[in-house]
mmCIF file of C-alpha atoms and ligand atoms in Angstrom:
data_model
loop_
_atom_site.group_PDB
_atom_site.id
_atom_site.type_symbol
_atom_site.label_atom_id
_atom_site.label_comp_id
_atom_site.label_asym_id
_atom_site.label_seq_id
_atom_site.Cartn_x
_atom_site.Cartn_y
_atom_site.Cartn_z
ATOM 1 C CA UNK A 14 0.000 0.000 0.000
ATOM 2 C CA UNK A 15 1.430 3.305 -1.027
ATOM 3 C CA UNK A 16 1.611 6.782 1.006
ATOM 4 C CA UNK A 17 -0.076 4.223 4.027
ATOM 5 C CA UNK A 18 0.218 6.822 7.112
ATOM 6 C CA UNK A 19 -0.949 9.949 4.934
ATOM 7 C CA UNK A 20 -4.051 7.434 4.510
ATOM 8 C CA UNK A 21 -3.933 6.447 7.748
ATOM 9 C CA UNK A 22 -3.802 10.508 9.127
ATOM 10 C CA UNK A 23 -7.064 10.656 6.774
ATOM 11 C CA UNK A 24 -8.331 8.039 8.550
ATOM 12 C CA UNK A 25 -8.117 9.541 11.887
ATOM 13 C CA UNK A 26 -9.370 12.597 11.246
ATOM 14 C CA UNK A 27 -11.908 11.910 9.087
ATOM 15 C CA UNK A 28 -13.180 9.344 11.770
ATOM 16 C CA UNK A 29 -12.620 11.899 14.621
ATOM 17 C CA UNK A 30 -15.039 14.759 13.991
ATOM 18 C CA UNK A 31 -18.083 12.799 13.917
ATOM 19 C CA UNK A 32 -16.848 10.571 17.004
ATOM 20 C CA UNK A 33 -16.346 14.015 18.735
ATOM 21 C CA UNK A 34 -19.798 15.536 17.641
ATOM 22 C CA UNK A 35 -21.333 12.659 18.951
ATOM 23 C CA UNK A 36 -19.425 12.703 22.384
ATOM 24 C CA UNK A 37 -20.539 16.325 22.849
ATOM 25 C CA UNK A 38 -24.368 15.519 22.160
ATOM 26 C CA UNK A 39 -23.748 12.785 24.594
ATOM 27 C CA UNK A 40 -22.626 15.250 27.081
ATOM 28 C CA UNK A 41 -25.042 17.933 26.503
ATOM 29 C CA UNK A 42 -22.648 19.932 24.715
ATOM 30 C CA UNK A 43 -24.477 20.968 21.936
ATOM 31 C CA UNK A 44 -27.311 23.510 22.856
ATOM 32 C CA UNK A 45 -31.589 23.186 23.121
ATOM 33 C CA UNK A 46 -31.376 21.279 19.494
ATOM 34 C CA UNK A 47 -28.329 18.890 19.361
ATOM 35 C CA UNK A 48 -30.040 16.676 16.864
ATOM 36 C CA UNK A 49 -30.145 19.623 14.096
ATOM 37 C CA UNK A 50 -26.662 20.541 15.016
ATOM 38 C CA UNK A 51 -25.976 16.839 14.060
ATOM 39 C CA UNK A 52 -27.507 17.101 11.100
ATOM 40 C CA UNK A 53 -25.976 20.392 10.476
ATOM 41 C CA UNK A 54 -22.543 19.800 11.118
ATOM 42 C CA UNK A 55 -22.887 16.152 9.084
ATOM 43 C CA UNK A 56 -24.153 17.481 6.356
ATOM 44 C CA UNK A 57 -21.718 20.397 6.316
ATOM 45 C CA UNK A 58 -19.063 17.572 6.426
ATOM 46 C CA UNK A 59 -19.989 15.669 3.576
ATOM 47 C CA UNK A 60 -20.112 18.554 1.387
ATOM 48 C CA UNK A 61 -16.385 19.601 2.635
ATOM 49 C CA UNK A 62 -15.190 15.742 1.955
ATOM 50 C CA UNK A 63 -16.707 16.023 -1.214
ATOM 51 C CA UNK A 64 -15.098 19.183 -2.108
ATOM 52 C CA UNK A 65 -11.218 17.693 -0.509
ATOM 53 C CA UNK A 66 -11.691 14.720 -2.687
ATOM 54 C CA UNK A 67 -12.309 17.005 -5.853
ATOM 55 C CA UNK A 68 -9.396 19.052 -4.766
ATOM 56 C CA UNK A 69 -7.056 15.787 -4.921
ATOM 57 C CA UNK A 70 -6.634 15.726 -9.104
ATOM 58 C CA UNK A 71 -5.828 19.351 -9.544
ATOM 59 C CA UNK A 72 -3.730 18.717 -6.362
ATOM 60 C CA UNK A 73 -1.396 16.119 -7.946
ATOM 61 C CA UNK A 74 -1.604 18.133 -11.339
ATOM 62 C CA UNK A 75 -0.045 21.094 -9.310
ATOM 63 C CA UNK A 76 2.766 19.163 -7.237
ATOM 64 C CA UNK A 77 3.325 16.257 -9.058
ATOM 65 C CA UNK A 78 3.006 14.401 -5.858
ATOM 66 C CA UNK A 79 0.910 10.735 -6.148
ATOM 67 C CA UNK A 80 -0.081 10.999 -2.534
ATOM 68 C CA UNK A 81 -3.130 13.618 -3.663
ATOM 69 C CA UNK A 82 -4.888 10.822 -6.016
ATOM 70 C CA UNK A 83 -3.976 7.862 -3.398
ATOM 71 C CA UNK A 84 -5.886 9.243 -1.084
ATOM 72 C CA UNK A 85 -8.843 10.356 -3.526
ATOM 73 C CA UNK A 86 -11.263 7.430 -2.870
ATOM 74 C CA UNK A 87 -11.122 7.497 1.061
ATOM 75 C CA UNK A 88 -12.029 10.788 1.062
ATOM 76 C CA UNK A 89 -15.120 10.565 -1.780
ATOM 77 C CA UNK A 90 -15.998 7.151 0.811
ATOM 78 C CA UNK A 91 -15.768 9.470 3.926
ATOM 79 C CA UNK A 92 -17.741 12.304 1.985
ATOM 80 C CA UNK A 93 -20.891 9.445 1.152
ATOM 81 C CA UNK A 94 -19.979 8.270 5.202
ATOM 82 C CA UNK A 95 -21.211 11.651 6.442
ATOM 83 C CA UNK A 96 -23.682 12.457 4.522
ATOM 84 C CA UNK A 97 -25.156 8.689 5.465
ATOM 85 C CA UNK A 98 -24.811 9.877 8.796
ATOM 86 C CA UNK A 99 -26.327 13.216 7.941
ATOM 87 C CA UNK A 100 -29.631 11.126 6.803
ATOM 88 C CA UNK A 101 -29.733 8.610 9.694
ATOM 89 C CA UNK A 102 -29.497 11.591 11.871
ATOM 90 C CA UNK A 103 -32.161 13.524 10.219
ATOM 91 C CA UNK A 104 -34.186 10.681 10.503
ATOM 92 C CA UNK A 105 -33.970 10.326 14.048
ATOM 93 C CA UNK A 106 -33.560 13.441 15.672
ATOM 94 C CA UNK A 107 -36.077 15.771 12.961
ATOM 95 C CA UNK A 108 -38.506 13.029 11.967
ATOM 96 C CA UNK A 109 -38.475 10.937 15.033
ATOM 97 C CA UNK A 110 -38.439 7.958 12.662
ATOM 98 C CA UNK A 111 -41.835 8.619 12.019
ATOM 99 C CA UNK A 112 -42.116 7.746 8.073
ATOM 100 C CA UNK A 113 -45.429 8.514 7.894
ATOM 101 C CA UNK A 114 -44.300 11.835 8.427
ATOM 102 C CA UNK A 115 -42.391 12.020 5.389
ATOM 103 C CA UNK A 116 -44.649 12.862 2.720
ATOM 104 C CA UNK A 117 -45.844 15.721 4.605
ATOM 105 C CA UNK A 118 -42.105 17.016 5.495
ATOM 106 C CA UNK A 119 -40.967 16.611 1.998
ATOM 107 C CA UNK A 120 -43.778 19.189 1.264
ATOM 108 C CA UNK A 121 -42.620 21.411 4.123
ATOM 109 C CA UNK A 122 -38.788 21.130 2.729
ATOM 110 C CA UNK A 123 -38.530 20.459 -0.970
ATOM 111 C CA UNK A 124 -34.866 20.574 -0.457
ATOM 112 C CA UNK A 125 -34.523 17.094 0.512
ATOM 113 C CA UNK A 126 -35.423 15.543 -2.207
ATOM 114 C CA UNK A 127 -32.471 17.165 -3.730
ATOM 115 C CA UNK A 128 -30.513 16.490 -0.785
ATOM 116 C CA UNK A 129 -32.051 12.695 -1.455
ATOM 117 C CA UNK A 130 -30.974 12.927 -5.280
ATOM 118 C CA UNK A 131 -26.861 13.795 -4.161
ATOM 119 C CA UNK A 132 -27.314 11.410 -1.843
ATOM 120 C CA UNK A 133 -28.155 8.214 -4.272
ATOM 121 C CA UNK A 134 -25.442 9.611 -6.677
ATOM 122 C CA UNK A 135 -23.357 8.927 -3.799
ATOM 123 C CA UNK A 136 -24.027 5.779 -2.797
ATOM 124 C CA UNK A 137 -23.561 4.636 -6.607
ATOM 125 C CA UNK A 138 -19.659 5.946 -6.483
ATOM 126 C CA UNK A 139 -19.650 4.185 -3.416
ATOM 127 C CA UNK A 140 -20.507 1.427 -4.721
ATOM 128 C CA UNK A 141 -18.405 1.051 -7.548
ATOM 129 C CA UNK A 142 -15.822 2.643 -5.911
ATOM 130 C CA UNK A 143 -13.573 -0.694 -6.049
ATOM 131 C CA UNK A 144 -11.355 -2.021 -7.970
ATOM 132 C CA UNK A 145 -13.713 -4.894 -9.253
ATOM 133 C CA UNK A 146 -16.022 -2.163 -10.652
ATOM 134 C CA UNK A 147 -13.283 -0.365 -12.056
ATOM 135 C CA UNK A 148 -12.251 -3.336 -14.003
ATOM 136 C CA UNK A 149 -15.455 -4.787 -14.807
ATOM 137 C CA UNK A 150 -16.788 -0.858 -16.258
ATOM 138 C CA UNK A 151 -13.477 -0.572 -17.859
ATOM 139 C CA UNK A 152 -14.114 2.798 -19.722
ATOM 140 C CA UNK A 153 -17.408 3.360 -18.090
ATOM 141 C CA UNK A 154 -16.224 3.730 -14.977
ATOM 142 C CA UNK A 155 -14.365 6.934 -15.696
ATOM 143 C CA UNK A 156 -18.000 8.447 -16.989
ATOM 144 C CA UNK A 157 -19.996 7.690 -14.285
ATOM 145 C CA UNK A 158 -17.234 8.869 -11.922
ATOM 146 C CA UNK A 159 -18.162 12.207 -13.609
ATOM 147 C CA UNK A 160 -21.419 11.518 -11.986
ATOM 148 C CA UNK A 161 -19.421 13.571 -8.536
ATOM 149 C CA UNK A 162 -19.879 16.569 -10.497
ATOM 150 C CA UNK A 163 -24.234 16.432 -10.387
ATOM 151 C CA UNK A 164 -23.808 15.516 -7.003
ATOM 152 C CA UNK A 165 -21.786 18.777 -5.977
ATOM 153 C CA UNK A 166 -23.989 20.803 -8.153
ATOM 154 C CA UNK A 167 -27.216 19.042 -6.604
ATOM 155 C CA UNK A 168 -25.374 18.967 -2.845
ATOM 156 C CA UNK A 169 -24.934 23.242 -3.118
ATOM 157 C CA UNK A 170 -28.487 23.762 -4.256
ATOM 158 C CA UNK A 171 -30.247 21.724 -1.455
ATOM 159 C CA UNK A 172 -27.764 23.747 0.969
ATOM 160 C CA UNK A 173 -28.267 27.087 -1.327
ATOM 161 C CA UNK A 174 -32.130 26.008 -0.476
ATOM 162 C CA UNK A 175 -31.327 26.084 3.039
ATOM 163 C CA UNK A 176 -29.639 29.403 3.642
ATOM 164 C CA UNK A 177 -31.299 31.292 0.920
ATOM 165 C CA UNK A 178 -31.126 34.878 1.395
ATOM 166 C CA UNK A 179 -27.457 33.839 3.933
ATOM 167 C CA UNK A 180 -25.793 33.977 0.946
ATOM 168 C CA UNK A 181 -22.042 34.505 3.007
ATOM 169 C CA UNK A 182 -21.069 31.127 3.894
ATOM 170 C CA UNK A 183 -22.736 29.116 0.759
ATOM 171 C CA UNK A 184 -21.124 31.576 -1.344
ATOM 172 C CA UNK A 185 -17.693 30.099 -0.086
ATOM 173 C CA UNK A 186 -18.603 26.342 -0.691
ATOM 174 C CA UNK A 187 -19.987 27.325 -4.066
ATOM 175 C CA UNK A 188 -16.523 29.503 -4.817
ATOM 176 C CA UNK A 189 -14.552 26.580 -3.977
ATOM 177 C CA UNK A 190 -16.343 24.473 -5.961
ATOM 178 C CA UNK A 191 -16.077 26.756 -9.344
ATOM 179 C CA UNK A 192 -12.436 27.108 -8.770
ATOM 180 C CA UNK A 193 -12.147 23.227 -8.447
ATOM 181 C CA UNK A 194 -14.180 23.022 -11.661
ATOM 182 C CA UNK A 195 -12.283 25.344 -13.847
ATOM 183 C CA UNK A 196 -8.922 23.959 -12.863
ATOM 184 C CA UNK A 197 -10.841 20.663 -14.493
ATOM 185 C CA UNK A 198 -11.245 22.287 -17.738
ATOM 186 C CA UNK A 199 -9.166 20.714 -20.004
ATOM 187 C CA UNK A 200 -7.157 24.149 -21.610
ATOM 188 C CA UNK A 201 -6.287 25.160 -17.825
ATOM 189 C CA UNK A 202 -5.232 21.374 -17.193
ATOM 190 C CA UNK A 203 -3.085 21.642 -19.578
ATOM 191 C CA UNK A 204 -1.028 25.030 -18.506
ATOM 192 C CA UNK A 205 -1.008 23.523 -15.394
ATOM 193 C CA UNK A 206 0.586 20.464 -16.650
ATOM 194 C CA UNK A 207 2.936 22.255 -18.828
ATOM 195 C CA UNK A 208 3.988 24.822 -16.226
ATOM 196 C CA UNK A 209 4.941 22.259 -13.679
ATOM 197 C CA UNK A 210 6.725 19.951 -16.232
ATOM 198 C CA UNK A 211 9.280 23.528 -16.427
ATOM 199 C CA UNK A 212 9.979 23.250 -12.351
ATOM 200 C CA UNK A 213 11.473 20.631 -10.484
ATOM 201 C CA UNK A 214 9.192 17.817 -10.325
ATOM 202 C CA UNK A 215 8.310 16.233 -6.568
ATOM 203 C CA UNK A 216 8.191 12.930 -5.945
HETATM 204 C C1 HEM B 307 -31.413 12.030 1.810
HETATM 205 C C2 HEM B 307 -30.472 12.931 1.843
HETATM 206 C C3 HEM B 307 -30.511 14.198 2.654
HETATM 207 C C4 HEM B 307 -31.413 14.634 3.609
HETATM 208 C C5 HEM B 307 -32.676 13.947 4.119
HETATM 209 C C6 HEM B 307 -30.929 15.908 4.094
HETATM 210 C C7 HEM B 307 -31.567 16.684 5.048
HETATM 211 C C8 HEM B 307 -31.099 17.867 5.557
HETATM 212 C C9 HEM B 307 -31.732 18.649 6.596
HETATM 213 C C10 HEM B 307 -33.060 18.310 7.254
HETATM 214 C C11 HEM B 307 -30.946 19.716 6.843
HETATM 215 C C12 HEM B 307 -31.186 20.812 7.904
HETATM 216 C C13 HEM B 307 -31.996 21.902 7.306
HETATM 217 C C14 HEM B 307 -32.240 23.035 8.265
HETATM 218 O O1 HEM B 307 -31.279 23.601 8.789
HETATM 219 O O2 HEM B 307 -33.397 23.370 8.467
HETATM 220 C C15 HEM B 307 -29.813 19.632 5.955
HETATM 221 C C16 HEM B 307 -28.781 20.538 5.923
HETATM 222 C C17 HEM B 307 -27.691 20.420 5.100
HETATM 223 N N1 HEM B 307 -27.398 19.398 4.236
HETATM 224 FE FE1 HEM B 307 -28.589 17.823 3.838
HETATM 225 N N2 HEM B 307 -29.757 16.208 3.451
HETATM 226 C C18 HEM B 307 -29.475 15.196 2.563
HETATM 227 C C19 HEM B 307 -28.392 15.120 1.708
HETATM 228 C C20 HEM B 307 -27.366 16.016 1.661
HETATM 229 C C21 HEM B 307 -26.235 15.967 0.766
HETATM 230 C C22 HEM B 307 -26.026 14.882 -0.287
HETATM 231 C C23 HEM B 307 -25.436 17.021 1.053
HETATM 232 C C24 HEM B 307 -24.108 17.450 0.444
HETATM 233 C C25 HEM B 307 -23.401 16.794 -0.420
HETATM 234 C C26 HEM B 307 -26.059 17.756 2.125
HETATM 235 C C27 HEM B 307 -25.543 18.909 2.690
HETATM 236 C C28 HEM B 307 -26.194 19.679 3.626
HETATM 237 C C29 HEM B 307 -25.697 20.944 4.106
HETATM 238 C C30 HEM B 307 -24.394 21.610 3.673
HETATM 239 C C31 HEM B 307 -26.622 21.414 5.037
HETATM 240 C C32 HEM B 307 -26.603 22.756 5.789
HETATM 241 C C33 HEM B 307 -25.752 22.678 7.009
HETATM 242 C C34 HEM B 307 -25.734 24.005 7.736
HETATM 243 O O3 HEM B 307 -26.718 24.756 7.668
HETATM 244 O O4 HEM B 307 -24.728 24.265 8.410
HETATM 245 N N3 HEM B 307 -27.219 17.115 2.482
HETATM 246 N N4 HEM B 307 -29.929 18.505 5.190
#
């Protein structure tokens, strides 16, 4: 296994914020409402992991360094890991797992069926996030990979939903995310490529 305690650092913080979130409910920690600071703070996550994990191509494109796209797929997994976490908590804490409540609350808040859209997007990558997929979809695989960028797109409305007229944070996430889709386009890739193929590669 290559780059294994960079993955393994991933590993531990990744798994440490929601471990910590939880402790703090468990204390009392977390205010009137520490189920929809759960929710908050998970969903918050996922969209962050899913931006990192976008971050890791251009990342490697920049530095050369491999470590970036090794650790790619943990960080996409941790990304669908939070936002699973997001839903179960939603579902326990807001809806009281009462399903028959559902129709009526996706009524109340549109926004998560788009939240529910990202979400099943996510769970396919997940899915085929292995290397049996990737062998079995051969060049398939790479296109529904592309699938990420829907699921950023659809992940930034339902939170654009949320905050609407707070534009100030979700104007960040958003940023971030055009910058990390630009550097995708294939003329900048290649400057990119080009100008670091001039300096002293790193290994
Ligand atoms: C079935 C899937 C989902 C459900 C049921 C769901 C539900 C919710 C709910 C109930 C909230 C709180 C809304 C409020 O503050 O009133 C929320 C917030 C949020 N969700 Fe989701 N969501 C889902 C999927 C997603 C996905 C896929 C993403 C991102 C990739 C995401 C990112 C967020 C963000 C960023 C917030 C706002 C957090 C904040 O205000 O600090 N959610 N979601």
């Amino acid at each position: 296994m290559r780059y294994p305690w960079f993955r393994l650092a991933i590993f531990v913080a990744s798994a440490c914020f929601p471990a910590w979130w939880l402790y703090e409910a468990a204390m009392q920690l977390l205010g009137p409402d520490p189920g929809k600071i759960l929710v908050d703070r998970l969903g918050l996550g996922g969209l962050v992991f899913l931006l990192i994990a976008l971050a890791m191509t251009p990342l490697q494109r920049i530095t050369g360094w491999a470590g970036w796209i090794v650790s790619r797929r943990q960080l996409g997994l941790w990304s669908f890991a939070y936002i699973a976490l997001h839903l179960t908590a939603y579902l326990v804490f807001i809806l009281g797992l009462d399903f028959a409540q559902l129709a009526l609350e996706l009524r109340k808040r549109p926004y998560i069926i788009v939240g529910a859209l990202a979400f099943l997007g996510l769970l396919v990558l997940a899915v085929t996030s292995n290397r049996y997929s990737q062998r079995r979809l051969g060049a398939r695989w790479k296109t529904l990979h592309k699938l990420t960028y829907a699921i950023l797109a659809l992940g930034l409305l339902h939170f654009l939903w949320i905050v609407r007229s707070d534009l100030a944070e979700w104007s960040i996430y958003a940023g971030v995310g055009l910058v990390l889709m630009l550097l995708r386009v294939p003329a900048v890739a290649r400057r990119i490529k080009r100008a670091r193929t001039r300096s002293p590669q790193v290994s």
